[in-house]
Every structure is written in structure tokens, then in C-alpha cells.
mmCIF file of C-alpha atoms and ligand atoms in Angstrom:
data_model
loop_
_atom_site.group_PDB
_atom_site.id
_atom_site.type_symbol
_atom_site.label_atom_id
_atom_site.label_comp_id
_atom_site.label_asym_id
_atom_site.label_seq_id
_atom_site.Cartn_x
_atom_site.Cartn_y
_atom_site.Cartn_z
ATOM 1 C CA UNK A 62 32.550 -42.279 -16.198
ATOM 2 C CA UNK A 63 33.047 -41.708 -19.866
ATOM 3 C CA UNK A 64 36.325 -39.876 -21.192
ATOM 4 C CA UNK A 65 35.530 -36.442 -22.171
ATOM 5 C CA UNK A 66 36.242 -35.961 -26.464
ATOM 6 C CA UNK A 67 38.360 -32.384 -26.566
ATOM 7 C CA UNK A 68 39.049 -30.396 -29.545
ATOM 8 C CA UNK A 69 42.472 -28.421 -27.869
ATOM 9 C CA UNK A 70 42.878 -25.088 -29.978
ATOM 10 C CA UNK A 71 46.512 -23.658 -30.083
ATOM 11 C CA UNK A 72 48.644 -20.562 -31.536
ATOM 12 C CA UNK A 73 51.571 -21.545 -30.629
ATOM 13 C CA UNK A 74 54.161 -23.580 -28.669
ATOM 14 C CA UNK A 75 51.565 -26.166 -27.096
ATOM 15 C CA UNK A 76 53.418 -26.945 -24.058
ATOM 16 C CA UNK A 77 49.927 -27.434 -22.174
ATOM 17 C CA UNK A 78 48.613 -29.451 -25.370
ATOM 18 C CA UNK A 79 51.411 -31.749 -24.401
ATOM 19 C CA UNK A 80 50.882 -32.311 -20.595
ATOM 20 C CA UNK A 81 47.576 -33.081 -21.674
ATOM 21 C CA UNK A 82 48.901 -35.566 -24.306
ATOM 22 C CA UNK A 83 51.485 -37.044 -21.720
ATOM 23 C CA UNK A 84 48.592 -37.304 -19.324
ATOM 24 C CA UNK A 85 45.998 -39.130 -21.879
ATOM 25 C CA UNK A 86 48.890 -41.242 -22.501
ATOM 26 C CA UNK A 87 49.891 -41.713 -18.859
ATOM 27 C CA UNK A 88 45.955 -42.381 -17.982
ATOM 28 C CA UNK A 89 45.316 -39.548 -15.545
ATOM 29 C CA UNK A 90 43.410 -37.228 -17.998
ATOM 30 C CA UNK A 91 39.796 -39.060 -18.510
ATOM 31 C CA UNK A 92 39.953 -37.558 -21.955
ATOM 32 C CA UNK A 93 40.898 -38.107 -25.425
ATOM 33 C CA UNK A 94 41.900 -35.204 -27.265
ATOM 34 C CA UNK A 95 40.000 -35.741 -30.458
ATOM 35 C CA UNK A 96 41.292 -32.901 -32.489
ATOM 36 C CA UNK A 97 44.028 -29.772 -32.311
ATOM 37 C CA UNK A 98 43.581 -26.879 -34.700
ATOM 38 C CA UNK A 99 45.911 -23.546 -34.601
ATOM 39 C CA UNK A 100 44.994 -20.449 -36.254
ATOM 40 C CA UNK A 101 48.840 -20.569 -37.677
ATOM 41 C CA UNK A 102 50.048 -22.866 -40.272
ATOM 42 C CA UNK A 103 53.150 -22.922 -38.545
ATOM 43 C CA UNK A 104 52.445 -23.255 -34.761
ATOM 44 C CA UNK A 105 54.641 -26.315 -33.012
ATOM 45 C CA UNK A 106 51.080 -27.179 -31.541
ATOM 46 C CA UNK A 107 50.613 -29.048 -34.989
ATOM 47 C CA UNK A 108 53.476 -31.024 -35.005
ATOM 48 C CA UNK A 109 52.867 -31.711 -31.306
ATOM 49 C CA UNK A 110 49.443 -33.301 -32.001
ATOM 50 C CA UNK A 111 50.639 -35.068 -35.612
ATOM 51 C CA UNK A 112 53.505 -36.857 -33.633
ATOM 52 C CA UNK A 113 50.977 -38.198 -31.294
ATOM 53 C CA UNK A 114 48.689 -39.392 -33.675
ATOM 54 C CA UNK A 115 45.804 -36.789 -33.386
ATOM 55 C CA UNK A 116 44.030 -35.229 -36.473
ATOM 56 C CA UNK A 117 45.604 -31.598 -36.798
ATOM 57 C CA UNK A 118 44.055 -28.770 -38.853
ATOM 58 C CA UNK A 119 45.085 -25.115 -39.555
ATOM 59 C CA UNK A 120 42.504 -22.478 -39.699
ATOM 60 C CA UNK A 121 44.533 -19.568 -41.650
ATOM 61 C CA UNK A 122 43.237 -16.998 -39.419
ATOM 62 C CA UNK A 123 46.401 -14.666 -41.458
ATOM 63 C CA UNK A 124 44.423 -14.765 -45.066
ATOM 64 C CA UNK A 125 40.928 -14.210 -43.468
ATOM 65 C CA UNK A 126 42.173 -11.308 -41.594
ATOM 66 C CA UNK A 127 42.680 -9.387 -45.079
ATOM 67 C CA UNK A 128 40.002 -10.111 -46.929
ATOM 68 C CA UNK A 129 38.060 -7.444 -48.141
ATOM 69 C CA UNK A 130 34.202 -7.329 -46.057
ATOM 70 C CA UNK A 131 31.966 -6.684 -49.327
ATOM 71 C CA UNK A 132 28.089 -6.651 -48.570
ATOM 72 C CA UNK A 133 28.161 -10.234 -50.902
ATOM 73 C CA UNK A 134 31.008 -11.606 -48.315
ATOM 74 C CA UNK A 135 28.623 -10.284 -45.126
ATOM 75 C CA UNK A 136 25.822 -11.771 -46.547
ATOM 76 C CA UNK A 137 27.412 -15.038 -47.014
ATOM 77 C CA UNK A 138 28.234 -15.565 -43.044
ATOM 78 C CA UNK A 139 26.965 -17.594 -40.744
ATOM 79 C CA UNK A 140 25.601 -15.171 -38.479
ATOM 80 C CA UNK A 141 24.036 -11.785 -38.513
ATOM 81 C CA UNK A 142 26.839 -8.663 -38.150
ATOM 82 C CA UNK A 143 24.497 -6.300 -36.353
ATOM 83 C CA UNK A 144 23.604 -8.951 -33.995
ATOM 84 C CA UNK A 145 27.137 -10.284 -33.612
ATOM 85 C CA UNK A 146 28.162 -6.538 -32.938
ATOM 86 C CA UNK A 147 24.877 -6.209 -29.712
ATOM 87 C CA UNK A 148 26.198 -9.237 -28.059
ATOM 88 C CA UNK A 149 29.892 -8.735 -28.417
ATOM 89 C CA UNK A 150 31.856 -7.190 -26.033
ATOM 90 C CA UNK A 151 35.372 -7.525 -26.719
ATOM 91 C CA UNK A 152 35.787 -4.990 -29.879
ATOM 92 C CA UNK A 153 35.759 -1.570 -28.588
ATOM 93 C CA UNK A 154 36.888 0.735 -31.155
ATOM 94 C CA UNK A 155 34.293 3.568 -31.828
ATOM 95 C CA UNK A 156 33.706 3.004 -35.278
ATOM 96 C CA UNK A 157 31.027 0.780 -36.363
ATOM 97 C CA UNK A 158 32.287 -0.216 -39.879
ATOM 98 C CA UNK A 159 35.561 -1.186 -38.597
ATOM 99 C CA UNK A 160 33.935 -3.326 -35.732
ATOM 100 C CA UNK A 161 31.916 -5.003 -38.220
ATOM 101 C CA UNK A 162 33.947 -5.759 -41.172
ATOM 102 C CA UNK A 163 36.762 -7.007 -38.144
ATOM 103 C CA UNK A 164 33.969 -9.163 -36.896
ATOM 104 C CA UNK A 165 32.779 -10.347 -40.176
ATOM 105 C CA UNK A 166 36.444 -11.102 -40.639
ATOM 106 C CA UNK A 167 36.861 -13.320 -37.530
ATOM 107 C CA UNK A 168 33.208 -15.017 -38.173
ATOM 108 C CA UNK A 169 34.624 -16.352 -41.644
ATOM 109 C CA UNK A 170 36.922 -18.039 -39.986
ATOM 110 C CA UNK A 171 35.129 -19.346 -37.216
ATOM 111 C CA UNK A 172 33.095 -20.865 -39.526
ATOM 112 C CA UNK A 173 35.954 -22.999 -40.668
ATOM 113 C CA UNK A 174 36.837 -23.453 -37.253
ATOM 114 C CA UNK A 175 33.281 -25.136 -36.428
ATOM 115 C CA UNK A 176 33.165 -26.921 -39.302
ATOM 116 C CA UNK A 177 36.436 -28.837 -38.224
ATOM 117 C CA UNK A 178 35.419 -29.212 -34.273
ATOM 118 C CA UNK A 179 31.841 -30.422 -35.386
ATOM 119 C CA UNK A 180 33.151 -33.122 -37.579
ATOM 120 C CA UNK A 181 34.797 -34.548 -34.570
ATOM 121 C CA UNK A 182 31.852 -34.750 -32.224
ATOM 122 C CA UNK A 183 33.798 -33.201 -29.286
ATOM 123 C CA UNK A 184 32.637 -32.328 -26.013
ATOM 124 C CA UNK A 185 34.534 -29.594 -24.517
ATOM 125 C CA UNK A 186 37.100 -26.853 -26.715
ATOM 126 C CA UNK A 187 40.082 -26.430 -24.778
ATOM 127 C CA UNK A 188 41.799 -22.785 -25.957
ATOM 128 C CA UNK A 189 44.938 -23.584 -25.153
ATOM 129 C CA UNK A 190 47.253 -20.217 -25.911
ATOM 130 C CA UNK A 191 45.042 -19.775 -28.782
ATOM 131 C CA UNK A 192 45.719 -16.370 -29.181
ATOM 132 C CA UNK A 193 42.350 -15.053 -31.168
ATOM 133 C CA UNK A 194 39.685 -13.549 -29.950
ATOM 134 C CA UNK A 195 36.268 -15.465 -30.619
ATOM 135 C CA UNK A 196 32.829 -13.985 -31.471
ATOM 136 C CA UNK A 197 29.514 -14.698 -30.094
ATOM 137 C CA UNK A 198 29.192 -16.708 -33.122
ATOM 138 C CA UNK A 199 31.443 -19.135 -32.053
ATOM 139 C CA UNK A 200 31.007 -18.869 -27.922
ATOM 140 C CA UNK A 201 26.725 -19.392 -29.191
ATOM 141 C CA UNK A 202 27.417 -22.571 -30.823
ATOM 142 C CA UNK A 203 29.304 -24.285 -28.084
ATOM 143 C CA UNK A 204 27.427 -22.831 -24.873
ATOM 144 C CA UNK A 205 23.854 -23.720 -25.579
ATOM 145 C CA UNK A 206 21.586 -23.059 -22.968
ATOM 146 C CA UNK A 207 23.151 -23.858 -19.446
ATOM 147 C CA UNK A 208 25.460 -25.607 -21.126
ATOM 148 C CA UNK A 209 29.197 -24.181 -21.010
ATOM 149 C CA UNK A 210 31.397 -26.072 -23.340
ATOM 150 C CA UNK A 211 34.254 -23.385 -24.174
ATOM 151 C CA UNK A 212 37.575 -23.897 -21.245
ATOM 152 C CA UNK A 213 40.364 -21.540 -21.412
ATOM 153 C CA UNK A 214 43.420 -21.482 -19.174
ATOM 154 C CA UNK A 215 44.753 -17.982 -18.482
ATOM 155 C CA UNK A 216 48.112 -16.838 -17.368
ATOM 156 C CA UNK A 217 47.223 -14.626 -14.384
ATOM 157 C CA UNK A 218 44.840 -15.165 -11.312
ATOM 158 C CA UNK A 219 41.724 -13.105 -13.183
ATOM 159 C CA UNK A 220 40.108 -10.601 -12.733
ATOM 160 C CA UNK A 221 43.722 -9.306 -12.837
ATOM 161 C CA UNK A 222 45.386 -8.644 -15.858
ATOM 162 C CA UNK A 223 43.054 -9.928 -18.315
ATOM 163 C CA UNK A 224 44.628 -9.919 -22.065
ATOM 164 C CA UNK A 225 47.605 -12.031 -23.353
ATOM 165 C CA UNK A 226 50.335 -10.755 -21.324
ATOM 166 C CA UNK A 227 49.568 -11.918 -17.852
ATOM 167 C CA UNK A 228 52.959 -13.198 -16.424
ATOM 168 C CA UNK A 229 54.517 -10.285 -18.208
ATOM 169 C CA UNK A 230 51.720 -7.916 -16.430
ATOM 170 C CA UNK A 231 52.300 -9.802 -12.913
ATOM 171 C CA UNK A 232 55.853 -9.129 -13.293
ATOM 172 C CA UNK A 233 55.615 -5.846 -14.296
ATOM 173 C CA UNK A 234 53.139 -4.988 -11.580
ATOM 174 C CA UNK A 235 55.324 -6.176 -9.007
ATOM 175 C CA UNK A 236 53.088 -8.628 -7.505
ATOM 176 C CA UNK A 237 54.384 -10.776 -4.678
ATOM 177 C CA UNK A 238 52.038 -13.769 -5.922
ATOM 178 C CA UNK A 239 51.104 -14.594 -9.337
ATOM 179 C CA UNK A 240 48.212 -16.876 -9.893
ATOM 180 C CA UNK A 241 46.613 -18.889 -13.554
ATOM 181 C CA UNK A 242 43.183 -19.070 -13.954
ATOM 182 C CA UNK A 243 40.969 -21.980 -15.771
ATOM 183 C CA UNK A 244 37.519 -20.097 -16.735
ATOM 184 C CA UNK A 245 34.600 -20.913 -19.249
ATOM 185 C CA UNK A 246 34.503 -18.863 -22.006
ATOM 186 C CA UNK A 247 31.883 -16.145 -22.341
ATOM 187 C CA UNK A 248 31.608 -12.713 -24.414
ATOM 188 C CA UNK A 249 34.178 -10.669 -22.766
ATOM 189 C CA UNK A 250 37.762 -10.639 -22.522
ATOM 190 C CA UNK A 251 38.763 -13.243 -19.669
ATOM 191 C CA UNK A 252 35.268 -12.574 -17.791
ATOM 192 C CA UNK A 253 33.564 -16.276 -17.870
ATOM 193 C CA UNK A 254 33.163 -17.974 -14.768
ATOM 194 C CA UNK A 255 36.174 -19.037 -12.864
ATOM 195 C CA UNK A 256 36.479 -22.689 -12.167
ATOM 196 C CA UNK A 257 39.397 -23.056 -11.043
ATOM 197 C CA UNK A 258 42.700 -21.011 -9.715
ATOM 198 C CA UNK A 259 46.294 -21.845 -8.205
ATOM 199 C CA UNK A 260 49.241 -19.068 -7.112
ATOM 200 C CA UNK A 261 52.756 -19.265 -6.751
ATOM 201 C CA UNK A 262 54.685 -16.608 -5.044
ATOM 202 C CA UNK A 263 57.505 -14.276 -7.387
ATOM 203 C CA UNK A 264 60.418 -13.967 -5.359
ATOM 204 C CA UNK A 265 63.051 -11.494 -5.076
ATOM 205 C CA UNK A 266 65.652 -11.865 -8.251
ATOM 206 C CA UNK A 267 63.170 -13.828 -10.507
ATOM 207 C CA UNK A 268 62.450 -12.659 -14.304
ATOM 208 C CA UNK A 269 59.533 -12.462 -16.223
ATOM 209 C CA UNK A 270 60.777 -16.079 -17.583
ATOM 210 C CA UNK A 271 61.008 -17.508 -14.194
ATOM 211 C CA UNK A 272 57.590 -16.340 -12.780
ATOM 212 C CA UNK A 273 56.377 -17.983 -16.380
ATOM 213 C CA UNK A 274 57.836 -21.493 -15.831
ATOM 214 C CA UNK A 275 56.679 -21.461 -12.174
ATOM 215 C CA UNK A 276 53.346 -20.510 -13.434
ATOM 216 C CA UNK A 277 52.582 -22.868 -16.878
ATOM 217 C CA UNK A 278 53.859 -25.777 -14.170
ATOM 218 C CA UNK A 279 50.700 -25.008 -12.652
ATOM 219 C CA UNK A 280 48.722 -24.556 -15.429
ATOM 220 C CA UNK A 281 49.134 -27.906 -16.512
ATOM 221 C CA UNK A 282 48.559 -29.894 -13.504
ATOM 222 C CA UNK A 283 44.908 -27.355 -13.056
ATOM 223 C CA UNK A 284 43.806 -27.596 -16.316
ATOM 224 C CA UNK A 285 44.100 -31.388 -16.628
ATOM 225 C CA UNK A 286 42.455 -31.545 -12.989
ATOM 226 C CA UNK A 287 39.267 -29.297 -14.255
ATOM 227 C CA UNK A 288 38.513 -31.721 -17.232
ATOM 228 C CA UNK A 289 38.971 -34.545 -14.891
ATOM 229 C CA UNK A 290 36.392 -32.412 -12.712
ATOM 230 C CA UNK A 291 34.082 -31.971 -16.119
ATOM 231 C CA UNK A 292 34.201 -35.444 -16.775
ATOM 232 C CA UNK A 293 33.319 -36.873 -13.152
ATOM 233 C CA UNK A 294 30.460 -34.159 -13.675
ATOM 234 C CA UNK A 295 32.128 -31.868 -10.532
ATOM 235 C CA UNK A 296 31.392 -29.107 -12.276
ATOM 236 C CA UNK A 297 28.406 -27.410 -10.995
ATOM 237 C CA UNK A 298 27.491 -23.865 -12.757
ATOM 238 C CA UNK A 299 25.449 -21.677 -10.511
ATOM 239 C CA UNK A 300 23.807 -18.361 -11.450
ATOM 240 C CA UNK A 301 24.361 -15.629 -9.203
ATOM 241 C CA UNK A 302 23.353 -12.835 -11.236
ATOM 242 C CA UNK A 303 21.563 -11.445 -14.540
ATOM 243 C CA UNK A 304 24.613 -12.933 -16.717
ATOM 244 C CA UNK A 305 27.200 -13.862 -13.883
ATOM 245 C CA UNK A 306 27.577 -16.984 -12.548
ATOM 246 C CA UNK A 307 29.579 -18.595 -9.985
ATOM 247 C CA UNK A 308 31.324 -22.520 -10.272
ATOM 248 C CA UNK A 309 31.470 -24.999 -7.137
ATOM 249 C CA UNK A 310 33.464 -27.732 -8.095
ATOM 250 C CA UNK A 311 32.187 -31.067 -5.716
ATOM 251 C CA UNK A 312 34.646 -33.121 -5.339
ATOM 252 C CA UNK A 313 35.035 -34.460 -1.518
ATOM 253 C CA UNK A 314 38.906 -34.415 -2.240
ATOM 254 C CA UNK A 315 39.206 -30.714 -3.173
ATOM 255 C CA UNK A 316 40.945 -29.216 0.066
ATOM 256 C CA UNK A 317 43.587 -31.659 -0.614
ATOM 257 C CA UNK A 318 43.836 -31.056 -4.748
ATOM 258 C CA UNK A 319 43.951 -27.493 -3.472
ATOM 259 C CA UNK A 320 46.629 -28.036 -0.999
ATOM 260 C CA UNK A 321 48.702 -29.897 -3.206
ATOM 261 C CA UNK A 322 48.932 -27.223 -5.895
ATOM 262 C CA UNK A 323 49.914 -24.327 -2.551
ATOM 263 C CA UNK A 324 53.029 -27.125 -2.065
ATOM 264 C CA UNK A 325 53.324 -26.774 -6.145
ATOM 265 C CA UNK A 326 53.347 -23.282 -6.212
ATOM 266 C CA UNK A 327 56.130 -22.921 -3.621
ATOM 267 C CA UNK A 328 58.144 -25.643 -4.906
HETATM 268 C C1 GRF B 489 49.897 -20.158 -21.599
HETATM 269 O O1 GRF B 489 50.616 -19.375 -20.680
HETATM 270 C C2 GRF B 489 48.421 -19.930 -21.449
HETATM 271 O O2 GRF B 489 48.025 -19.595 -20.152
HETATM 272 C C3 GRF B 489 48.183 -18.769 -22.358
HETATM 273 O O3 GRF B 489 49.054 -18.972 -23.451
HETATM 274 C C4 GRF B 489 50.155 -19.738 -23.041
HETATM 275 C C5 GRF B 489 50.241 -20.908 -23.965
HETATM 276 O O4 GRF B 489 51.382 -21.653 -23.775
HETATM 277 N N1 GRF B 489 46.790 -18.656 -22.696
HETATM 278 P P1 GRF B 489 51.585 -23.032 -24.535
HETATM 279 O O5 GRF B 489 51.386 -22.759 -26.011
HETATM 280 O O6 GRF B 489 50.600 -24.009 -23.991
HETATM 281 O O7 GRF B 489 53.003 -23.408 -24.230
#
């Protein structure tokens, strides 16, 4: 089995960047993570992957965000605008101009982005709280064909509360359980297929911080288990539907793996 290369992107905090650090370390994640890049210069993430020795990068996300979208800056992207705008379906304002110039915004940047991941020869992106939205542009260069190579680990057992608030929405809601979600990455918001999902119940007299710790406890022991999935090559994609697909994972040991994270979430 060959360790999977990862390029882990982050916003913020990076606590899950660190379990899977700990866990390269520790042996149990058949991975190296072979780059971390935030879209903040200041995101802990960085210092996270500096301190253990990986090459860290900043993609300034803030200054390409205000950059003025002239026809010469369009022209110079990596990717057509009208055709970015057909096959996106994230930005839903009503106004074409904005959509664009927003997209052409987020495509300058992703070129950076690529640039960096590509130079490290990775074989999976890991978003990992990054909180940015990406294009087609960037989804198209990383899922070629039937290949899916985009992971993201969401805070809420999808399709419920899709967004970036999902223990805050689970709490809110007034859910009994809450759930996380590991899903590739396709054009919509939190829609890619699901591989892999784990619950905990929210009990009487928690907070929004205590269904959160309960929950990221789980998201790094499933997130770490779905690369270990990806790099045994468990990770069968089947299509179901005109763009919808559905993931079997094949591991003979799953009921247990499964089990184990029920026991987690009630711990
Ligand atoms: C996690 O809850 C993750 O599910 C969400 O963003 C948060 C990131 O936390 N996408 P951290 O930066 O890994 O601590």
C-alpha cells in the first residue's frame, strides 16, 4: 500500500490538521501530508504545519478579493468566466456582473492555489475548515474524469445544514443527534458524495461549544479513517444518477469501525 501525498488546506485553527499530523507521526494515517496552505496569512494552521516540518504557504485570498475585475484581468485567467458561471452552482445572486467579477476574483486565486498543490505532486486535497468557496476551476483540475480527488470534512450529518455553521445550526435546530460528514467535493455547496458519517447525541444542558467538541472528536478519528480507506483503495465511487453518485466503502472491518465511532459518539 503506498501512503497517500495530501495537500491539507486550512482557514483557521487546524485542530483536524493536527490529529492528522499526530496520526502521520503516530503511524496510523498511511499518509504524508505534503503541503498546508490557508487562505489567511495569519491562520494557526501555518504555524501548526511549520512546527512539524511541512512546507506552509498562504494564498492571500483578502487582497484578491478586492481587486478590481477589468476585461485585461478576465482575460488573463485560467479559465473561461461564462463557462465558470454554467457549471457553478454555489453563487446565486441574480446579477450576472457581480457573479462574474466574484468568480473571476476567486479563480485568481485559485490559480495560486494550484500552482502551490501542483508543485507538490499530491494526491488527495484535504479542505480542512478552509472556509472559501472553490470554483469549477479548481474542483475541474483535481476531479478528472472518475477520478475524485477533492475531501472535505463537514460539521453536520449533510444533507442537513449545509454552509459553515453546522454545530451552531444543529444546536440551534434543536436536534437530539448531531452528526459530521466526510464528502468529495463537487460544484455545490456540501452536495458531493458522502463517504463517510458518524453522530453523537446533544444532551439536555449542553452548549453550542459542547455539541462542537463532541463533534470535531469525531471528525478527526473519520477523516483520518477515510484516507486510510483512499489509500487501501476502499473507496469505491458508484454512479447512481445523471451527476449523483453514491460511495461504498469495502472494507470487511467496517461494521466494527462503524460501531466504534456509535461508542465515540456517546462517550
Ligand atoms: C471543523 O469543524 C470542520 O468540520 C469545519 O471547520 C472546522 C475546522 O476546525 N469545516 P479546525 O480548523 O480543524 O479546528
Amino acid at each position: 500500500m503506498k501512503k497517500l501525498r495530501l495537500a491539507v488546506l486550512v482557514s483557521g485553527g487546524g485542530t483536524n490538521l493536527q490529529a492528522m499530523i499526530d496520526r502521520c507521526a503516530a503511524g496510523s494515517l498511511f499518509a504524508d501530508i505534503a503541503v498546508v496552505v490557508s487562505d489567511r496569512p495569519g491562520a494557526f494552521g501555518l504555524e501548526r504545519a511549520e512546527k512539524a516540518g511541512i512546507p506552509a504557504f498562504c494564498v492571500d485570498y483578502g487582497s484578491y478579493l478586492t481587486r478590481d475585475v477589468t476585461e485585461e484581468f478576465a482575460a488573463g485567467l485560467p479559465v473561461d468566466l461564462d463557462e465558470l458561471d454554467r457549471r457553478q452552482n454555489i453563487l446565486k445572486g441574480s446579477d450576472p456582473v457581480k457573479r462574474r467579477a466574484r468568480l473571476a476574483r476567486l479563480a485568481a486565486a485559485e490559480r495560486e492555489l494550484v500552482e502551490i498543490i501542483d508543485s507538490h505532486g499530491i494526491d488527495y486535497v484535504c479542505l480542512a475548515g478552509f472556509m472559501r468557496l472553490v470554483t469549477p476551476y479548481f474542483i475541474g483540475h483535481f476531479n478528472t474524469g472518475e477520478d475524485r480527488r477533492i475531501l472535505n470534512i463537514h460539521p453536520a450529518l449533510l444533507p442537513s445544514f449545509p454552509g459553515s455553521h453546522g454545530y451552531e445550526d444543529t444546536y440551534a435546530y434543536g436536534c437530539k443527534w448531531g452528526g459530521i460528514t466526510v464528502h468529495f467535493v463537487d460544484e455545490g455547496e456540501d452536495t458531493g458524495p458522502i463517504i463517510a458519517q458518524a453522530v453523537y447525541p446533544v444532551w439536555a444542558g449542553d452548549d453550542v461549544e459542547k455539541v462542537r467538541a463532541r463533534g470535531l472528536r469525531l471528525e478527526y478519528e473519520v477523516y483520518s479513517q477515510v484516507i486510510n480507506w483512499l489509500a487501501m483503495g476502499w473507496v469505491k465511487i458508484e454512479e447512481i444518477a445523471e451527476g449523483r453518485a453514491r460511495v461504498v466503502v469495502t472494507d470487511s472491518n467496517y461494521p466494527e469501525i462503524v460501531g466504534g465511532w456509535v461508542r465515540r459518539g456517546l462517550e
